[in-house]
Short mmCIF file of C-alpha atoms in Angstrom, two decimals:
data_model
loop_
_atom_site.label_atom_id
_atom_site.label_comp_id
_atom_site.label_asym_id
_atom_site.label_seq_id
_atom_site.Cartn_x
_atom_site.Cartn_y
_atom_site.Cartn_z
CA MET A 1 97.55 120.57 174.94
CA GLY A 2 100.05 119.93 177.67
CA ASN A 3 98.02 116.96 178.81
CA SER A 4 98.22 115.41 175.37
CA LEU A 5 102.07 115.15 175.33
CA ARG A 6 103.41 111.93 176.80
CA CYS A 7 106.74 110.13 176.52
CA ILE A 8 106.10 106.77 174.90
CA SER A 9 108.62 103.94 174.97
CA GLN A 10 109.04 101.48 172.11
CA GLU A 11 107.37 98.76 174.21
CA GLN A 12 104.18 100.77 174.75
CA ASP A 13 101.23 101.37 172.46
CA PRO A 14 98.91 104.19 173.53
CA ASN A 15 95.86 102.31 172.20
CA GLN A 16 96.61 99.15 174.12
CA LYS A 17 95.71 98.52 177.74
CA LYS A 18 98.54 98.67 180.21
CA PRO A 19 99.70 95.25 181.32
CA SER A 20 99.77 94.39 184.97
CA SER A 21 103.55 94.78 185.12
CA VAL A 22 103.19 98.54 184.66
CA VAL A 23 101.49 98.99 187.97
CA ASN A 24 104.40 97.78 190.09
CA GLY A 25 106.90 100.30 188.69
CA ASN A 26 109.24 97.81 186.96
CA SER A 27 108.47 99.22 183.54
CA SER A 28 109.67 102.69 184.55
CA GLU A 29 112.97 101.38 185.84
CA LYS A 30 113.52 99.27 182.75
CA HIS A 31 112.80 102.23 180.46
CA VAL A 32 115.40 104.48 182.13
CA ARG A 33 118.09 101.80 182.02
CA ARG A 34 117.71 101.41 178.26
CA LEU A 35 118.23 105.16 177.75
CA SER A 36 121.33 105.22 179.97
CA LEU A 37 123.36 104.50 176.78
CA ILE A 38 122.38 107.90 175.40
CA PRO A 39 125.14 110.58 175.81
CA SER A 40 125.03 112.63 178.95
CA PHE A 41 123.77 115.83 177.26
CA ARG A 42 120.71 113.91 176.03
CA ARG A 43 120.15 112.41 179.47
CA ARG A 44 119.92 115.87 180.98
CA THR A 45 117.22 116.90 178.53
CA LEU A 46 115.24 113.66 178.50
CA LEU A 47 115.32 112.47 182.08
CA PRO A 48 112.94 115.09 183.50
CA SER A 49 110.24 113.98 181.11
CA LEU A 50 111.10 110.33 181.51
CA SER A 51 110.48 110.51 185.22
CA CYS A 52 106.83 110.97 184.43
CA SER A 53 106.63 108.54 181.52
CA GLY A 54 106.10 105.41 183.52
CA SER A 55 103.61 104.85 186.34
CA SER A 56 103.35 108.11 188.26
CA THR A 57 100.55 106.96 190.56
CA SER A 58 102.64 105.09 193.14
CA SER A 59 105.24 106.53 195.51
CA THR A 60 107.30 103.37 195.04
CA SER A 61 108.00 104.21 191.38
CA LYS A 62 109.12 107.74 192.35
CA LYS A 63 111.61 106.39 194.87
CA GLY A 64 112.85 103.89 192.28
CA GLY A 65 113.32 106.71 189.74
CA ILE A 66 115.36 108.76 192.24
CA LYS A 67 117.63 105.81 193.01
CA THR A 68 118.07 105.15 189.31
CA LYS A 69 119.11 108.78 188.68
CA LYS A 70 121.73 108.49 191.39
CA LYS A 71 123.11 105.33 189.83
CA ILE A 72 123.27 107.04 186.43
CA ARG A 73 125.26 109.97 187.84
CA GLU A 74 127.69 107.59 189.52
CA ARG A 75 128.10 105.61 186.29
CA HIS A 76 128.63 108.82 184.29
CA HIS A 77 131.34 109.89 186.73
CA GLN A 78 133.09 106.51 186.36
CA GLU A 79 132.92 106.67 182.56
CA HIS A 80 134.39 110.20 182.57
CA HIS A 81 137.25 109.07 184.82
CA HIS A 82 137.92 106.11 182.50
CA ASP A 83 137.97 108.37 179.37
CA HIS A 84 140.46 110.69 181.10
CA GLU A 85 142.80 107.78 181.82
CA LYS A 86 142.47 106.60 178.19
CA ASP A 87 143.35 110.07 176.84
CA SER A 88 146.43 110.19 179.06
CA LEU A 89 147.57 106.82 177.71
CA ILE A 90 147.15 108.01 174.10
CA GLN A 91 149.21 111.15 174.81
CA GLU A 92 152.01 109.05 176.31
CA GLN A 93 152.01 106.77 173.25
CA THR A 94 152.10 109.77 170.91
CA LEU A 95 155.10 111.28 172.70
CA ALA A 96 156.91 107.96 172.55
CA ALA A 97 156.28 107.65 168.78
CA THR A 98 157.47 111.23 168.24
CA ASN A 99 160.73 110.56 170.09
CA ILE A 100 161.38 107.48 167.95
CA LEU A 101 160.68 109.41 164.72
CA PHE A 102 162.95 112.33 165.46
CA SER A 103 165.70 110.10 166.80
CA GLN A 104 166.20 108.94 163.16
CA THR A 105 166.85 112.50 161.96
CA PRO A 106 170.29 114.05 162.66
CA ARG A 107 170.24 116.97 165.07
CA ASN A 108 170.93 120.49 163.81
CA SER A 109 169.83 119.38 160.35
CA ASN A 110 167.17 120.80 158.07
CA SER A 111 166.65 117.52 156.24
CA ALA A 112 163.24 115.93 156.29
CA PRO A 113 162.47 112.52 157.82
CA PRO A 114 163.45 109.60 155.59
CA PHE A 115 160.09 109.03 153.93
CA ARG A 116 159.89 107.44 150.47
CA ARG A 117 159.87 110.30 148.01
CA SER A 118 156.98 111.01 145.69
CA THR A 119 157.11 110.29 141.98
CA SER A 120 155.84 113.81 141.28
CA VAL A 121 158.93 115.58 142.63
CA VAL A 122 162.23 115.95 140.81
CA TYR A 123 165.48 116.41 142.69
CA THR A 124 168.82 117.67 141.52
CA GLN A 125 171.75 115.32 141.13
CA PRO A 126 174.71 115.34 143.49
CA PRO A 127 177.67 117.36 142.12
CA GLN A 128 179.54 114.19 141.09
CA ALA A 129 176.57 112.90 139.14
CA ALA A 130 176.07 116.25 137.45
CA VAL A 131 179.69 116.31 136.28
CA ALA A 132 179.37 112.77 134.97
CA ALA A 133 176.21 113.66 133.11
CA SER A 134 177.78 116.73 131.52
CA VAL A 135 180.44 114.69 129.75
CA GLY A 136 177.88 112.26 128.34
CA SER A 137 175.62 112.64 125.37
CA VAL A 138 173.03 115.41 125.54
CA SER A 139 170.63 113.63 123.25
CA GLY A 140 167.25 113.01 124.81
CA ALA A 141 166.96 109.87 122.71
CA LEU A 142 170.31 108.42 123.80
CA THR A 143 170.32 109.41 127.48
CA PRO A 144 166.70 109.93 128.51
CA LYS A 145 167.38 109.94 132.25
CA LYS A 146 170.29 112.41 132.31
CA SER A 147 170.75 116.02 131.37
CA THR A 148 173.58 118.51 131.41
CA TYR A 149 171.58 120.64 133.85
CA GLY A 150 171.91 118.11 136.63
CA TYR A 151 168.25 117.05 136.48
CA VAL A 152 167.30 113.46 137.09
CA ARG A 153 163.97 111.76 136.72
CA SER A 154 162.24 111.07 140.00
CA SER A 155 161.98 107.49 141.18
CA SER A 156 159.69 105.77 143.63
CA ASN A 157 162.10 102.97 144.55
CA ARG A 158 164.79 104.98 146.35
CA GLN A 159 164.45 106.53 149.78
CA ARG A 160 165.45 110.10 150.20
CA SER A 161 168.86 110.58 151.73
CA SER A 162 169.50 113.05 154.52
CA THR A 163 171.72 114.96 152.05
CA ASP A 164 168.95 115.40 149.46
CA PRO A 165 167.77 119.02 149.26
CA VAL A 166 164.15 119.85 149.91
CA LEU A 167 162.83 121.78 146.91
CA LYS A 168 160.02 124.29 146.83
CA PRO A 169 157.33 124.19 144.12
CA ASN A 170 158.57 125.51 140.74
CA GLN A 171 162.12 125.79 142.09
CA LEU A 172 163.57 123.91 139.13
CA LEU A 173 161.52 125.90 136.64
CA ASP A 174 162.65 129.20 138.15
CA LYS A 175 166.26 128.12 138.48
CA GLU A 176 168.46 130.26 136.25
CA LEU A 177 170.53 128.17 133.88
CA LYS A 178 174.16 129.11 133.42
CA VAL A 179 174.92 130.14 129.84
CA GLU A 180 178.43 131.52 130.24
CA GLY A 181 179.88 128.66 128.19
CA ALA A 182 177.56 129.21 125.24
CA GLU A 183 179.20 130.00 121.92
CA THR A 184 176.60 132.70 121.31
CA LYS A 185 173.81 134.12 123.42
CA ARG A 186 171.55 135.14 120.58
CA PHE A 187 168.66 133.15 119.16
CA VAL A 188 166.77 133.86 115.95
CA LEU A 189 163.35 132.18 115.70
CA VAL A 190 161.67 131.46 112.37
CA HIS A 191 157.95 130.58 112.44
CA GLY A 192 156.22 127.94 110.35
CA GLY A 193 153.74 128.25 107.53
CA GLY A 194 150.72 130.34 108.50
CA PHE A 195 152.25 131.30 111.86
CA GLY A 196 154.05 134.49 112.82
CA ALA A 197 156.53 135.79 115.35
CA TRP A 198 153.62 135.87 117.83
CA CYS A 199 153.74 132.06 118.24
CA TRP A 200 157.13 132.27 120.03
CA TYR A 201 155.96 134.44 122.92
CA LYS A 202 156.54 131.74 125.57
CA THR A 203 159.91 130.70 124.13
CA ILE A 204 161.07 134.31 123.95
CA THR A 205 160.13 134.87 127.58
CA LEU A 206 161.93 131.74 128.82
CA LEU A 207 165.11 132.31 126.81
CA GLU A 208 165.36 135.96 127.81
CA LYS A 209 164.87 134.94 131.42
CA HIS A 210 168.06 132.87 131.13
CA GLY A 211 170.08 135.74 129.68
CA PHE A 212 169.72 135.18 125.93
CA GLN A 213 168.98 137.80 123.32
CA VAL A 214 166.09 136.63 121.18
CA ASP A 215 164.78 137.82 117.82
CA ALA A 216 161.62 136.47 116.20
CA VAL A 217 161.13 137.31 112.53
CA ASP A 218 157.85 137.81 110.66
CA LEU A 219 158.32 136.44 107.15
CA THR A 220 156.71 138.20 104.21
CA GLY A 221 152.93 138.10 104.43
CA SER A 222 153.02 136.69 107.97
CA GLY A 223 152.34 138.13 111.39
CA VAL A 224 152.32 141.93 111.24
CA SER A 225 153.50 142.01 107.62
CA SER A 226 150.83 143.67 105.46
CA PHE A 227 151.97 142.00 102.25
CA ASP A 228 149.36 139.90 100.44
CA THR A 229 150.46 136.25 100.49
CA ASN A 230 148.78 135.67 97.13
CA ASN A 231 151.42 137.92 95.53
CA ILE A 232 154.47 136.03 96.86
CA THR A 233 156.07 134.21 93.94
CA SER A 234 159.36 132.79 95.30
CA LEU A 235 161.09 131.44 98.38
CA ALA A 236 163.57 134.33 98.29
CA GLN A 237 160.72 136.84 98.46
CA TYR A 238 159.12 134.97 101.34
CA VAL A 239 162.32 134.86 103.46
CA LYS A 240 163.42 138.40 102.63
CA PRO A 241 162.88 139.72 106.22
CA LEU A 242 165.14 136.94 107.53
CA LEU A 243 167.85 137.76 104.99
CA HIS A 244 167.58 141.43 105.92
CA PHE A 245 168.15 140.52 109.55
CA PHE A 246 171.42 138.73 108.72
CA ASP A 247 172.56 141.72 106.70
CA THR A 248 172.30 143.88 109.83
CA LEU A 249 174.50 141.60 111.97
CA LYS A 250 178.07 142.56 112.79
CA PRO A 251 180.68 140.75 110.69
CA THR A 252 181.87 138.54 113.55
CA GLU A 253 178.49 138.02 115.21
CA LYS A 254 176.88 134.57 115.18
CA VAL A 255 173.41 133.36 116.10
CA ILE A 256 171.58 130.13 116.78
CA LEU A 257 168.92 129.74 114.09
CA VAL A 258 165.69 127.94 115.04
CA GLY A 259 162.93 126.99 112.61
CA HIS A 260 159.54 125.32 112.92
CA ASP A 261 157.42 123.59 110.25
CA PHE A 262 157.87 125.31 106.86
CA GLY A 263 160.31 127.64 108.59
CA GLY A 264 162.84 124.80 108.26
CA ALA A 265 163.00 125.34 104.50
CA CYS A 266 163.32 129.10 105.06
CA MET A 267 166.19 128.77 107.49
CA SER A 268 167.92 126.31 105.13
CA TYR A 269 167.81 129.01 102.46
CA ALA A 270 169.47 131.45 104.89
CA MET A 271 172.03 128.83 105.94
CA GLU A 272 173.19 128.54 102.35
CA MET A 273 173.62 132.31 102.08
CA TYR A 274 175.06 133.16 105.52
CA PRO A 275 177.01 130.15 106.80
CA SER A 276 179.56 132.24 108.71
CA LYS A 277 176.87 133.94 110.79
CA ILE A 278 175.09 130.83 111.99
CA SER A 279 176.56 128.88 114.89
CA LYS A 280 173.92 126.14 115.06
CA ALA A 281 170.66 125.37 113.28
CA ILE A 282 167.78 123.73 115.16
CA PHE A 283 164.82 122.19 113.31
CA ILE A 284 161.64 121.75 115.39
CA SER A 285 159.28 119.37 113.59
CA ALA A 286 160.46 121.29 110.56
CA ALA A 287 161.03 120.70 106.87
CA MET A 288 164.69 119.68 106.74
CA LEU A 289 165.07 119.36 102.99
CA ALA A 290 167.79 117.65 101.00
CA ASN A 291 169.33 119.33 97.97
CA ALA A 292 166.95 119.77 95.01
CA GLN A 293 163.90 118.89 97.12
CA SER A 294 160.77 121.00 97.68
CA THR A 295 158.51 121.07 100.70
CA LEU A 296 155.68 119.74 98.57
CA ASP A 297 157.86 116.78 97.55
CA LEU A 298 158.50 116.09 101.20
CA PHE A 299 154.86 116.10 102.27
CA ASN A 300 153.85 113.90 99.35
CA GLN A 301 155.78 111.10 101.11
CA GLN A 302 153.15 110.88 103.86
CA PRO A 303 150.77 107.91 104.15
CA ASP A 304 147.42 108.24 102.40
CA SER A 305 145.51 108.28 105.70
CA ASN A 306 147.37 111.36 106.96
CA TYR A 307 147.28 112.97 103.52
CA ASP A 308 143.48 112.85 103.57
CA LEU A 309 143.46 114.73 106.87
CA MET A 310 145.80 117.36 105.46
CA GLU A 311 143.47 117.89 102.51
CA GLN A 312 140.59 118.54 104.89
CA VAL A 313 142.52 121.13 106.91
CA HIS A 314 144.12 123.02 104.02
CA LEU A 315 142.05 125.21 101.70
CA PHE A 316 143.61 126.31 98.42
CA LEU A 317 143.18 129.92 97.33
CA TYR A 318 143.12 130.86 93.65
CA ALA A 319 143.71 134.61 93.37
CA ASN A 320 144.51 134.22 89.64
CA GLY A 321 141.52 132.04 88.88
CA LYS A 322 141.01 128.28 89.20
CA LYS A 323 142.49 127.69 85.75
CA ASN A 324 145.86 128.72 87.21
CA PRO A 325 147.85 127.14 90.07
CA PRO A 326 146.87 128.05 93.65
CA THR A 327 148.39 131.22 95.03
CA ALA A 328 148.08 130.42 98.75
CA VAL A 329 146.90 127.82 101.24
CA ASP A 330 144.55 128.72 104.07
CA PHE A 331 143.20 126.62 106.98
CA ASP A 332 139.82 125.32 108.09
CA ARG A 333 139.66 127.01 111.49
CA SER A 334 137.34 124.36 112.90
CA LEU A 335 140.06 121.71 112.47
CA LEU A 336 143.03 123.67 113.82
CA ARG A 337 142.84 122.16 117.30
CA ASP A 338 142.71 118.56 116.08
CA PHE A 339 145.44 118.99 113.49
CA PHE A 340 147.94 121.40 115.08
CA PHE A 341 147.06 122.05 118.72
CA ASN A 342 145.57 118.89 120.25
CA GLN A 343 147.80 119.26 123.36
CA SER A 344 147.92 123.06 123.56
CA PRO A 345 146.07 125.29 126.08
CA PRO A 346 142.75 126.74 124.87
CA LYS A 347 144.04 130.31 125.08
CA ASP A 348 146.85 129.50 122.63
CA VAL A 349 144.42 127.77 120.29
CA ALA A 350 142.27 130.89 120.37
CA LEU A 351 145.32 133.06 119.68
CA ALA A 352 146.28 130.93 116.68
CA SER A 353 142.76 130.82 115.28
CA VAL A 354 142.64 134.64 114.97
CA SER A 355 146.31 135.15 114.04
CA MET A 356 147.20 132.49 111.47
CA ARG A 357 147.38 133.64 107.87
CA PRO A 358 147.50 131.81 104.52
CA ILE A 359 150.76 130.21 103.36
CA PRO A 360 152.11 131.40 99.99
CA PHE A 361 151.99 128.44 97.61
CA ALA A 362 154.93 129.25 95.30
CA PRO A 363 157.65 128.83 97.99
CA VAL A 364 156.14 125.45 98.97
CA VAL A 365 156.65 124.00 95.47
CA GLU A 366 160.05 125.60 94.87
CA LYS A 367 163.01 123.21 95.02
CA LEU A 368 165.74 124.14 97.46
CA HIS A 369 169.38 124.11 96.33
CA VAL A 370 172.00 123.84 99.08
CA SER A 371 175.70 122.95 99.07
CA GLU A 372 177.90 120.96 101.40
CA LYS A 373 180.31 123.88 101.59
CA ASN A 374 177.81 126.36 103.01
CA TYR A 375 174.70 124.60 104.28
CA GLY A 376 176.67 121.46 105.16
CA SER A 377 179.20 123.37 107.28
CA ILE A 378 176.63 124.36 109.91
CA ARG A 379 175.88 122.07 112.83
CA ARG A 380 172.27 120.86 112.61
CA PHE A 381 170.03 119.51 115.37
CA TYR A 382 166.53 118.10 115.11
CA ILE A 383 163.80 118.16 117.78
CA LYS A 384 161.17 115.50 117.12
CA THR A 385 157.62 116.07 118.27
CA MET A 386 156.28 112.65 119.05
CA GLU A 387 152.93 110.82 118.93
CA ASP A 388 150.54 113.81 118.94
CA ASP A 389 151.93 115.65 115.91
CA TYR A 390 149.56 115.10 112.97
CA ALA A 391 150.89 117.93 110.78
CA VAL A 392 154.39 116.43 110.51
CA PRO A 393 154.03 112.87 111.83
CA VAL A 394 156.92 110.93 113.36
CA SER A 395 157.28 108.74 110.26
CA LEU A 396 157.90 111.80 108.10
CA GLN A 397 160.34 113.29 110.61
CA ASP A 398 162.26 110.00 110.68
CA ALA A 399 162.40 109.98 106.88
CA MET A 400 163.95 113.47 106.84
CA ILE A 401 166.46 112.54 109.53
CA LYS A 402 167.46 109.42 107.65
CA SER A 403 167.92 111.14 104.28
CA ASN A 404 169.63 114.24 105.68
CA PRO A 405 171.14 113.25 109.07
CA PRO A 406 171.70 116.03 111.63
CA GLU A 407 174.37 115.97 114.31
CA GLN A 408 171.91 115.04 117.03
CA VAL A 409 168.21 114.27 117.53
CA PHE A 410 166.07 115.14 120.56
CA ASN A 411 162.71 113.56 121.34
CA LEU A 412 160.06 115.88 122.76
CA LYS A 413 157.29 113.68 124.18
CA GLY A 414 153.77 114.80 124.95
CA SER A 415 153.84 117.58 122.39
CA ASP A 416 151.59 118.38 119.47
CA HIS A 417 152.83 120.17 116.35
CA ALA A 418 153.30 123.37 118.36
CA PRO A 419 155.67 122.60 121.28
CA PHE A 420 156.10 126.33 121.93
CA PHE A 421 152.47 126.16 123.13
CA SER A 422 152.09 122.63 124.50
CA ARG A 423 155.58 121.97 125.96
CA PRO A 424 157.34 125.35 126.33
CA GLN A 425 159.46 124.41 129.35
CA SER A 426 160.75 121.18 127.78
CA LEU A 427 161.45 122.95 124.50
CA ASN A 428 163.33 125.69 126.33
CA ARG A 429 165.55 123.18 128.13
CA ILE A 430 166.52 121.52 124.88
CA LEU A 431 167.28 124.85 123.21
CA VAL A 432 169.47 125.94 126.12
CA GLU A 433 171.16 122.54 126.19
CA ILE A 434 172.06 122.78 122.51
CA SER A 435 173.35 126.32 122.99
CA GLN A 436 175.79 125.06 125.63
CA LEU A 437 177.40 122.47 123.38
CA PRO A 438 181.03 123.49 122.84
CA PRO A 439 182.25 124.27 119.34
CA LYS A 440 183.61 121.36 117.35
CA LYS A 441 187.36 121.18 117.14
CA SER A 442 188.60 121.78 113.64
CA SER A 443 190.37 118.76 112.19
#
């Protein structure tokens, strides 16, 4: 078998007769020169076999092969010496570039080189800018690029200054906000129709982290309440747990009341009854009703296209028979994500799908009666959920704001109907910002 293995060059065909040029040894020399371009480690493995690949019958070809090997070793040595000189030149150029780079950075400074900053990083404002921002409007709609926390939107058209701090990941999110100037440090959260206190778990965590005391109430027939929603016959009965909470407050204690969805009508009921115990009222995509208006009246103002979608999601329950009015409204679980939670994490959608309960129908059709003396004396703020809210679309929120104007409106972009799931950090910042607003001076 060893006799059958031969090194064959590309110019040779084993079935063809050898041309006359093979006999004189020139073919062997030409073959080795072509393979001299192969790296040295391949030369060491191939050359022993190549020495016998040409004409091995003449002593002249052997002498030519030995001379050729010597020339290859000399050439390899020259190439190695040339590569060493090239590497030295590259090292010198690298050191020179490094000296130029660090010469632009002040000594004894921890600042980074003046590269253009990324659009994905947010930096804090200088102290002067933060003070200037704090005296301006806190409305997200009026001053979208400023905030009382000293945050500023990142920009790709300004180079970082040597005085700009270098932030670590999540540093802004973990930064504790100062709440010493807040009128009250207690929040009360009211869930929307079908929800429960469970939906506020992210908001509770974030607010408590910043030093607030937070209470989330389960309305009658919601959350852990065992009451049958089909047996709720009035708005007062539905909000009874919230009213009981206000009865337990100290006489001089005030809270910031927050409501979502149908919880807006519930908190309005409490605002009329306990105006002295509520510092501020915050409506989050919530039913902010005018006097003598019901929640059903409000939702009947929606366009027909959105109304059709609402009919598909909501399922009426008739505990007293279909000849009588509905007693509650349940949800088609297969449409919850598209209608309520199209921007929320899957785990929160799963939580809602197993936790949501029917909405009592009687409180939805009951007209709310509020007065300017009580309800009107409380400072109101509205947080608008923007394009992705199909439960309470922007057009309906604008209609409520126009007919019953609050003190200030905040736009929460990128949120669905449940910002406590889809945009918890942004919602938390707005809530804390509103809490820091100083009390209005009495005229």
